[in-house]
Tab-separated table of C-alpha atoms and ligand atoms in Angstrom:
chain	number	residue	atom	x	y	z
A	1	MET	CA	0.002	0.002	0.003
A	2	THR	CA	1.482	3.290	-1.045
A	3	ALA	CA	0.927	6.690	0.450
A	4	PRO	CA	-0.815	8.964	-0.097
A	5	ARG	CA	-4.082	7.063	-0.063
A	6	VAL	CA	-7.670	7.316	1.058
A	7	GLU	CA	-8.806	4.320	3.053
A	8	VAL	CA	-12.543	3.833	2.760
A	9	ASP	CA	-14.579	1.743	5.180
A	10	LEU	CA	-17.590	0.732	3.122
A	11	ASP	CA	-19.347	-0.787	6.142
A	12	ALA	CA	-19.322	2.631	7.827
A	13	ILE	CA	-21.015	4.122	4.771
A	14	THR	CA	-23.629	1.379	4.767
A	15	ALA	CA	-24.239	1.862	8.481
A	16	ASN	CA	-24.641	5.627	8.106
A	17	THR	CA	-27.038	5.182	5.203
A	18	ARG	CA	-29.131	2.686	7.167
A	19	THR	CA	-29.236	4.896	10.275
A	20	LEU	CA	-30.367	7.968	8.324
A	21	LEU	CA	-32.987	6.028	6.370
A	22	ASP	CA	-34.365	4.497	9.568
A	23	ARG	CA	-34.759	7.976	11.078
A	24	LEU	CA	-36.253	9.610	7.998
A	25	ALA	CA	-38.610	6.842	6.866
A	26	PRO	CA	-41.084	7.368	9.744
A	27	ILE	CA	-41.710	10.934	8.556
A	28	GLY	CA	-42.081	9.849	4.946
A	29	ILE	CA	-38.751	11.105	3.636
A	30	ARG	CA	-36.779	8.925	1.262
A	31	VAL	CA	-33.116	9.419	0.465
A	32	THR	CA	-31.230	9.937	-2.769
A	33	GLY	CA	-27.601	8.992	-2.070
A	34	VAL	CA	-25.233	11.599	-3.527
A	35	THR	CA	-21.866	10.255	-4.678
A	36	LYS	CA	-20.191	13.342	-6.165
A	37	ALA	CA	-17.602	13.732	-3.395
A	38	ALA	CA	-16.450	10.236	-4.361
A	39	LEU	CA	-16.635	10.925	-8.123
A	40	GLY	CA	-19.478	8.458	-8.574
A	41	SER	CA	-17.527	5.569	-7.041
A	42	PRO	CA	-19.408	2.320	-7.791
A	43	ASP	CA	-18.109	0.771	-4.544
A	44	ILE	CA	-19.432	3.647	-2.473
A	45	ALA	CA	-22.701	3.606	-4.406
A	46	ALA	CA	-23.034	-0.111	-3.657
A	47	ALA	CA	-22.410	0.595	0.047
A	48	MET	CA	-25.213	3.174	-0.039
A	49	GLU	CA	-27.500	0.673	-1.739
A	50	ALA	CA	-26.677	-1.918	0.913
A	51	GLY	CA	-27.836	0.702	3.418
A	52	GLY	CA	-31.152	1.004	1.622
A	53	VAL	CA	-31.108	4.044	-0.679
A	54	ALA	CA	-33.540	3.724	-3.572
A	55	ALA	CA	-31.852	6.215	-5.886
A	56	LEU	CA	-28.455	7.795	-6.506
A	57	GLY	CA	-27.535	11.328	-7.475
A	58	ASP	CA	-24.407	12.970	-8.804
A	59	SER	CA	-23.618	16.391	-10.204
A	60	ARG	CA	-21.580	15.261	-13.213
A	61	VAL	CA	-22.445	13.217	-16.256
A	62	ASP	CA	-19.104	11.380	-16.190
A	63	ASN	CA	-19.819	10.192	-12.654
A	64	LEU	CA	-23.318	9.096	-13.612
A	65	ARG	CA	-21.855	7.030	-16.457
A	66	ARG	CA	-19.554	5.337	-13.962
A	67	LEU	CA	-22.544	4.594	-11.754
A	68	ARG	CA	-24.566	3.251	-14.679
A	69	ASP	CA	-21.786	1.052	-16.009
A	70	ASP	CA	-20.406	-0.350	-12.746
A	71	GLY	CA	-22.789	0.749	-10.001
A	72	PRO	CA	-25.647	-1.049	-8.261
A	73	GLY	CA	-28.255	-0.362	-10.952
A	74	LEU	CA	-30.368	2.153	-9.054
A	75	PRO	CA	-32.221	5.029	-10.762
A	76	LEU	CA	-29.897	7.984	-11.350
A	77	THR	CA	-30.518	11.720	-10.882
A	78	LEU	CA	-28.299	14.523	-12.154
A	79	VAL	CA	-28.278	16.934	-9.191
A	80	ARG	CA	-26.960	19.927	-11.128
A	81	SER	CA	-28.695	21.637	-14.014
A	82	PRO	CA	-27.623	19.892	-17.214
A	83	MET	CA	-25.387	21.835	-19.554
A	84	ARG	CA	-27.482	22.516	-22.617
A	85	SER	CA	-24.643	21.065	-24.693
A	86	GLN	CA	-24.896	17.786	-22.767
A	87	ALA	CA	-28.657	17.311	-23.044
A	88	ALA	CA	-28.364	14.163	-25.143
A	89	ALA	CA	-25.831	12.615	-22.778
A	90	VAL	CA	-27.982	13.502	-19.750
A	91	VAL	CA	-31.148	11.832	-21.018
A	92	GLY	CA	-29.013	8.822	-21.952
A	93	VAL	CA	-27.744	8.284	-18.443
A	94	ALA	CA	-30.120	9.934	-15.947
A	95	GLY	CA	-33.843	9.403	-15.572
A	96	VAL	CA	-34.214	12.638	-13.616
A	97	SER	CA	-32.337	15.942	-13.588
A	98	LEU	CA	-32.589	19.105	-11.491
A	99	ASN	CA	-33.609	22.055	-13.661
A	100	SER	CA	-34.230	25.794	-13.624
A	101	GLU	CA	-33.785	26.911	-17.253
A	102	ALA	CA	-36.491	26.646	-19.917
A	103	VAL	CA	-33.905	26.505	-22.708
A	104	VAL	CA	-32.209	23.508	-21.092
A	105	LEU	CA	-35.566	21.818	-20.582
A	106	GLY	CA	-36.268	22.329	-24.276
A	107	ALA	CA	-32.975	20.659	-25.188
A	108	LEU	CA	-33.704	17.759	-22.805
A	109	ALA	CA	-37.161	17.327	-24.321
A	110	ALA	CA	-35.764	17.188	-27.856
A	111	ALA	CA	-33.050	14.737	-26.808
A	112	ALA	CA	-35.604	12.515	-25.049
A	113	ARG	CA	-37.877	12.530	-28.114
A	114	ASP	CA	-34.899	11.527	-30.270
A	115	ARG	CA	-34.451	8.489	-28.061
A	116	GLY	CA	-38.147	7.776	-27.821
A	117	ILE	CA	-38.102	8.112	-24.039
A	118	HIS	CA	-39.312	10.475	-21.341
A	119	HIS	CA	-36.939	12.453	-19.153
A	120	ALA	CA	-38.174	13.637	-15.763
A	121	ALA	CA	-37.474	17.196	-14.644
A	122	LEU	CA	-37.280	18.180	-10.990
A	123	LEU	CA	-37.691	21.949	-10.920
A	124	MET	CA	-35.505	23.882	-8.518
A	125	VAL	CA	-36.842	26.931	-6.713
A	126	GLU	CA	-34.701	29.643	-5.092
A	127	LEU	CA	-35.481	30.000	-1.380
A	128	GLY	CA	-32.672	32.295	-0.290
A	129	ASP	CA	-29.306	30.588	-0.592
A	130	LEU	CA	-28.760	32.262	-3.970
A	131	ARG	CA	-27.373	29.334	-5.880
A	132	GLU	CA	-29.635	27.441	-8.322
A	133	GLY	CA	-33.382	27.768	-8.739
A	134	VAL	CA	-36.050	30.031	-10.202
A	135	PRO	CA	-37.859	32.663	-8.125
A	136	ALA	CA	-40.925	31.149	-6.475
A	137	ALA	CA	-43.108	33.444	-8.581
A	138	ASP	CA	-41.786	31.819	-11.782
A	139	LEU	CA	-42.209	28.198	-10.702
A	140	ILE	CA	-45.690	27.661	-12.092
A	141	ASP	CA	-44.729	28.991	-15.517
A	142	LEU	CA	-41.712	26.690	-15.637
A	143	ALA	CA	-43.820	23.719	-14.553
A	144	ARG	CA	-46.344	24.536	-17.282
A	145	HIS	CA	-43.468	24.653	-19.758
A	146	VAL	CA	-42.468	21.109	-18.718
A	147	LEU	CA	-46.010	19.796	-19.002
A	148	THR	CA	-46.377	21.130	-22.533
A	149	GLN	CA	-43.143	19.546	-23.821
A	150	PRO	CA	-43.457	16.062	-25.304
A	151	GLY	CA	-40.499	14.025	-24.064
A	152	LEU	CA	-40.560	15.553	-20.577
A	153	ARG	CA	-42.283	14.489	-17.386
A	154	LEU	CA	-42.621	16.667	-14.286
A	155	ALA	CA	-40.908	14.671	-11.513
A	156	GLY	CA	-41.451	17.270	-8.839
A	157	ILE	CA	-39.935	20.343	-7.270
A	158	GLY	CA	-36.976	20.920	-5.006
A	159	THR	CA	-34.693	23.439	-3.435
A	160	ASN	CA	-31.095	23.631	-2.324
A	161	LEU	CA	-29.931	25.598	0.703
A	162	ALA	CA	-26.807	26.166	2.775
A	163	CYS	CA	-24.366	25.647	-0.099
A	164	GLN	CA	-23.658	29.158	-1.373
A	165	ALA	CA	-24.745	31.697	1.219
A	166	GLY	CA	-25.314	29.401	4.192
A	167	ALA	CA	-29.069	30.092	4.215
A	168	THR	CA	-30.441	27.523	6.645
A	169	PRO	CA	-33.189	25.042	5.770
A	170	ASP	CA	-35.775	25.638	8.490
A	171	GLN	CA	-39.488	25.056	9.039
A	172	ALA	CA	-40.438	28.309	7.322
A	173	LYS	CA	-38.507	27.497	4.144
A	174	MET	CA	-39.734	23.889	4.050
A	175	ASP	CA	-43.315	25.075	4.618
A	176	GLU	CA	-42.864	27.436	1.687
A	177	LEU	CA	-41.666	24.567	-0.497
A	178	SER	CA	-44.679	22.465	0.513
A	179	LEU	CA	-46.998	25.360	-0.247
A	180	LEU	CA	-45.416	25.766	-3.675
A	181	ALA	CA	-46.040	22.068	-4.411
A	182	ASP	CA	-49.709	22.524	-3.460
A	183	ARG	CA	-49.949	25.626	-5.611
A	184	VAL	CA	-48.427	24.025	-8.719
A	185	GLU	CA	-50.865	21.125	-8.324
A	186	ALA	CA	-53.883	23.371	-7.838
A	187	THR	CA	-53.003	25.681	-10.722
A	188	LEU	CA	-51.952	23.092	-13.286
A	189	GLY	CA	-54.074	20.129	-12.209
A	190	THR	CA	-51.058	17.858	-12.011
A	191	HIS	CA	-49.590	15.711	-9.254
A	192	ILE	CA	-46.233	16.671	-7.764
A	193	GLU	CA	-44.657	13.377	-6.788
A	194	ILE	CA	-41.263	14.404	-5.434
A	195	VAL	CA	-40.695	17.345	-3.128
A	196	SER	CA	-36.951	17.352	-2.559
A	197	GLY	CA	-36.110	19.510	0.439
A	198	GLY	CA	-32.352	19.723	0.091
A	199	ASN	CA	-29.018	18.217	1.118
A	200	SER	CA	-27.335	17.120	4.342
A	201	ALA	CA	-27.855	20.626	5.749
A	202	ASN	CA	-31.568	19.757	6.007
A	203	LEU	CA	-31.005	17.056	8.605
A	204	ASP	CA	-31.112	19.362	11.647
A	205	TRP	CA	-34.607	20.300	10.521
A	206	ALA	CA	-35.693	16.895	9.233
A	207	LEU	CA	-34.640	14.966	12.337
A	208	SER	CA	-36.402	17.344	14.683
A	209	THR	CA	-39.490	18.555	12.841
A	210	GLY	CA	-42.878	17.179	13.701
A	211	ASP	CA	-44.157	18.481	10.408
A	212	PRO	CA	-42.286	17.577	7.210
A	213	GLY	CA	-45.230	18.810	5.163
A	214	ARG	CA	-44.908	17.725	1.555
A	215	VAL	CA	-41.142	17.182	1.732
A	216	ASN	CA	-40.562	13.523	0.880
A	217	ASP	CA	-36.992	13.415	-0.449
A	218	LEU	CA	-33.549	14.529	0.660
A	219	ARG	CA	-30.364	14.320	-1.402
A	220	LEU	CA	-27.673	13.215	1.040
A	221	GLY	CA	-23.920	13.038	0.463
A	222	GLU	CA	-21.790	14.449	3.267
A	223	SER	CA	-23.868	13.054	6.126
A	224	ILE	CA	-23.721	9.520	4.702
A	225	LEU	CA	-20.035	9.704	3.852
A	226	LEU	CA	-18.610	11.631	6.801
A	227	GLY	CA	-21.348	11.453	9.433
A	228	THR	CA	-21.378	15.256	9.670
A	229	GLU	CA	-23.906	17.977	8.890
A	230	PRO	CA	-22.688	20.968	6.864
A	231	LEU	CA	-24.342	23.798	8.814
A	232	ARG	CA	-21.988	23.695	11.773
A	233	ARG	CA	-19.865	20.747	10.675
A	234	ARG	CA	-20.878	18.790	13.728
A	235	SER	CA	-21.007	15.033	13.761
A	236	ILE	CA	-24.520	13.613	13.738
A	237	ALA	CA	-25.295	11.468	16.780
A	238	GLY	CA	-25.259	7.784	15.951
A	239	LEU	CA	-23.325	8.152	12.692
A	240	ARG	CA	-19.784	6.985	12.047
A	241	THR	CA	-17.264	9.701	11.236
A	242	ASP	CA	-14.426	7.324	10.321
A	243	ALA	CA	-15.474	6.090	6.890
A	244	PHE	CA	-12.601	7.954	5.240
A	245	GLU	CA	-8.996	8.269	6.353
A	246	LEU	CA	-6.245	10.030	4.455
A	247	VAL	CA	-2.824	8.422	4.926
A	248	ALA	CA	0.371	10.176	3.883
A	249	GLU	CA	4.108	9.792	4.452
A	250	VAL	CA	6.544	11.967	6.388
A	251	ILE	CA	9.445	13.135	4.199
A	252	GLU	CA	11.322	15.502	6.546
A	253	VAL	CA	11.599	15.992	10.309
A	254	GLN	CA	13.803	18.840	11.531
A	255	THR	CA	14.152	21.111	14.511
A	256	LYS	CA	13.468	24.638	13.265
A	257	PRO	CA	12.885	28.100	14.703
A	258	ALA	CA	9.225	28.690	15.535
A	259	GLN	CA	9.307	31.942	13.554
A	260	PRO	CA	10.485	32.624	9.980
A	261	TRP	CA	13.174	35.255	9.456
A	262	GLY	CA	14.068	37.831	6.833
A	263	ASP	CA	11.704	40.157	5.008
A	264	ILE	CA	8.336	38.356	5.052
A	265	ALA	CA	6.064	38.694	1.995
A	266	GLN	CA	3.334	36.338	0.734
A	267	ALA	CA	3.610	32.565	0.757
A	268	ALA	CA	2.691	30.261	-2.148
A	269	PHE	CA	-1.037	30.634	-1.491
A	270	GLY	CA	-1.330	34.180	-0.172
A	271	PRO	CA	-0.387	35.510	3.247
A	272	ALA	CA	0.932	32.704	5.454
A	273	ALA	CA	-0.898	31.752	8.633
A	274	LYS	CA	0.765	33.328	11.670
A	275	ARG	CA	3.059	30.980	13.487
A	276	MET	CA	2.799	30.959	17.262
A	277	GLY	CA	5.487	30.747	19.872
A	278	THR	CA	9.173	31.438	20.124
A	279	GLY	CA	12.274	29.304	20.348
A	280	SER	CA	12.320	26.166	18.288
A	281	ILE	CA	9.880	23.439	17.333
A	282	ARG	CA	10.037	19.965	15.888
A	283	GLN	CA	8.632	20.331	12.365
A	284	ALA	CA	7.628	17.584	9.961
A	285	ILE	CA	6.778	17.704	6.269
A	286	VAL	CA	4.274	15.255	4.825
A	287	ALA	CA	4.101	14.483	1.102
A	288	LEU	CA	0.624	15.869	0.619
A	289	GLY	CA	-0.403	19.190	-0.906
A	290	ARG	CA	-3.303	21.452	-1.670
A	291	GLN	CA	-3.834	19.416	-4.803
A	292	ASP	CA	-4.695	16.498	-2.521
A	293	ALA	CA	-6.315	18.080	0.526
A	294	ASP	CA	-7.499	21.340	2.117
A	295	PRO	CA	-5.367	22.347	5.115
A	296	ALA	CA	-8.339	24.114	6.726
A	297	ASP	CA	-10.396	20.928	6.619
A	298	LEU	CA	-7.995	18.195	7.638
A	299	MET	CA	-7.822	16.827	11.162
A	300	PRO	CA	-4.280	15.735	12.071
A	301	PRO	CA	-3.493	12.968	14.582
A	302	THR	CA	-3.721	14.036	18.246
A	303	GLY	CA	-0.782	16.076	19.456
A	304	ILE	CA	0.037	17.348	15.974
A	305	THR	CA	-0.963	20.706	14.494
A	306	VAL	CA	-1.098	21.847	10.876
A	307	LEU	CA	1.184	24.881	10.303
A	308	GLY	CA	0.604	25.282	6.601
A	309	MET	CA	0.354	23.685	3.210
A	310	SER	CA	1.577	24.476	-0.281
A	311	SER	CA	0.877	22.554	-3.497
A	312	ASP	CA	2.937	19.546	-2.446
A	313	HIS	CA	4.058	20.029	1.168
A	314	LEU	CA	2.040	19.726	4.360
A	315	VAL	CA	3.942	21.309	7.257
A	316	LEU	CA	3.223	20.079	10.779
A	317	ASP	CA	4.294	20.911	14.319
A	318	VAL	CA	5.189	17.528	15.802
A	319	SER	CA	6.951	18.831	18.940
A	320	ASP	CA	4.651	16.730	21.127
A	321	ARG	CA	4.897	13.496	19.162
A	322	ASP	CA	7.640	11.143	18.064
A	323	VAL	CA	7.532	11.261	14.290
A	324	GLU	CA	10.166	9.943	11.894
A	325	VAL	CA	10.898	10.134	8.208
A	326	GLY	CA	9.169	7.340	6.312
A	327	GLN	CA	6.385	7.037	8.866
A	328	GLU	CA	2.807	7.235	7.709
A	329	LEU	CA	0.380	9.612	9.415
A	330	THR	CA	-3.394	9.304	9.284
A	331	PHE	CA	-5.637	12.345	8.879
A	332	GLN	CA	-9.384	12.691	9.027
A	333	PRO	CA	-10.615	14.623	5.997
A	334	GLY	CA	-13.523	17.043	6.169
A	335	TYR	CA	-15.730	17.461	3.117
A	336	SER	CA	-13.403	19.858	1.354
A	337	SER	CA	-10.372	17.610	1.871
A	338	LEU	CA	-12.375	14.544	0.919
A	339	VAL	CA	-13.342	16.071	-2.420
A	340	ARG	CA	-9.737	16.971	-3.188
A	341	ALA	CA	-8.319	13.623	-2.067
A	342	MET	CA	-10.838	11.650	-4.099
A	343	THR	CA	-10.186	13.884	-7.115
A	344	SER	CA	-6.386	13.933	-6.958
A	345	PRO	CA	-4.656	11.533	-9.352
A	346	TYR	CA	-1.850	11.311	-6.783
A	347	VAL	CA	-4.016	9.794	-4.067
A	348	SER	CA	-4.976	6.131	-4.395
A	349	GLN	CA	-8.131	4.617	-2.932
A	350	ILE	CA	-8.265	1.493	-0.799
A	351	PHE	CA	-11.627	-0.017	0.013
A	352	ALA	CA	-12.329	-2.186	3.025
A	353	GLY	CA	-15.575	-3.769	4.147
A	354	ARG	CA	-18.262	-5.747	2.404
A	355	ARG	CA	-18.237	-5.189	-1.382
B	401	LIG	C1	-24.007	18.262	-3.549
B	401	LIG	C2	-25.472	18.362	-3.592
B	401	LIG	C3	-26.258	17.622	-2.703
B	401	LIG	C4	-25.640	16.775	-1.613
B	401	LIG	O1	-25.083	17.625	-0.644
B	401	LIG	P1	-24.477	17.085	0.746
B	401	LIG	O2	-24.259	18.297	1.548
B	401	LIG	O3	-23.228	16.376	0.379
B	401	LIG	O4	-25.488	16.193	1.341
B	401	LIG	C5	-27.611	17.722	-2.803
B	401	LIG	N1	-28.194	18.505	-3.740
B	401	LIG	C6	-27.490	19.226	-4.616
B	401	LIG	C7	-28.196	20.080	-5.616
B	401	LIG	C8	-26.099	19.181	-4.567
B	401	LIG	O5	-25.397	19.926	-5.420
């Protein structure tokens, strides 16, 4: 086994999936397992399926193809608006996509007709986070547009919060989404099947509300993979937070002054973080860089602190630990580090647990 590598415990992912499903099922919410942080990994998708998810979602067509070709054979949803230029590819791989643009819906409809199939559109509405979605006032017109296009089916409506501005999914916003579903139905005489309330940031609300209203679907990635919720990055009680570990090798250990010297300008990635203390410290370098992880979202082993990171060097204060060159250290990645580690061609992936 070579470093750097991500070690994945598939059983932890299955357990997290099962725990979340068991808590959400009683209030009528089903789960779409989102695999984008793992680039549509078929192994991770299979672990989610073993935990009971009925559908998978990913934000990229390439990842959906991976899931289709080697995944567990569940229905697939594209959880980002399709690129108009990829409409044909999208209808070929995903049964459902999240949408907010009439021109894209038109391209999807044409592509679906070409294939002699129907593609289902889940219409996204903007509820304050200021990422994707149409204004609530435009939702009915967009739904009407879907209903009038041969080749399209209206799967439902949804929203996404807490990703761009940190706007929190709460009872008021979920009530508004439910009301919008009722209104589309009443105005257009159609049935809204899916009301997709959001991502892992919705769990605080979902696991405590007595009134889910019409919300019957959540699209969950981070909480299943890392056992954390994105609003305050706290671990969720009862979930495992150890499904992913990032292992990397120490390439230098030296005693160095605690403070740099000379005329200090910017470092490789902007102003350097202030170093604390005086005298000298024991400093280690690990062969891991910003291409592989995010220093602000990487938990080092106990007794070790992260001092900084450039493209290829992770600098640590190891004064309180015995660390030697050639030794491997294990870090716990947060979401941002997980995405980079899974994306980096320099980091290999090792899977353990039931396949
Ligand atoms: C990434 C994403 C999700 C999943 O988010 P998590 O925080 O990982 O649960 C859900 N919906 C959309 C639209 C997304 O882009």
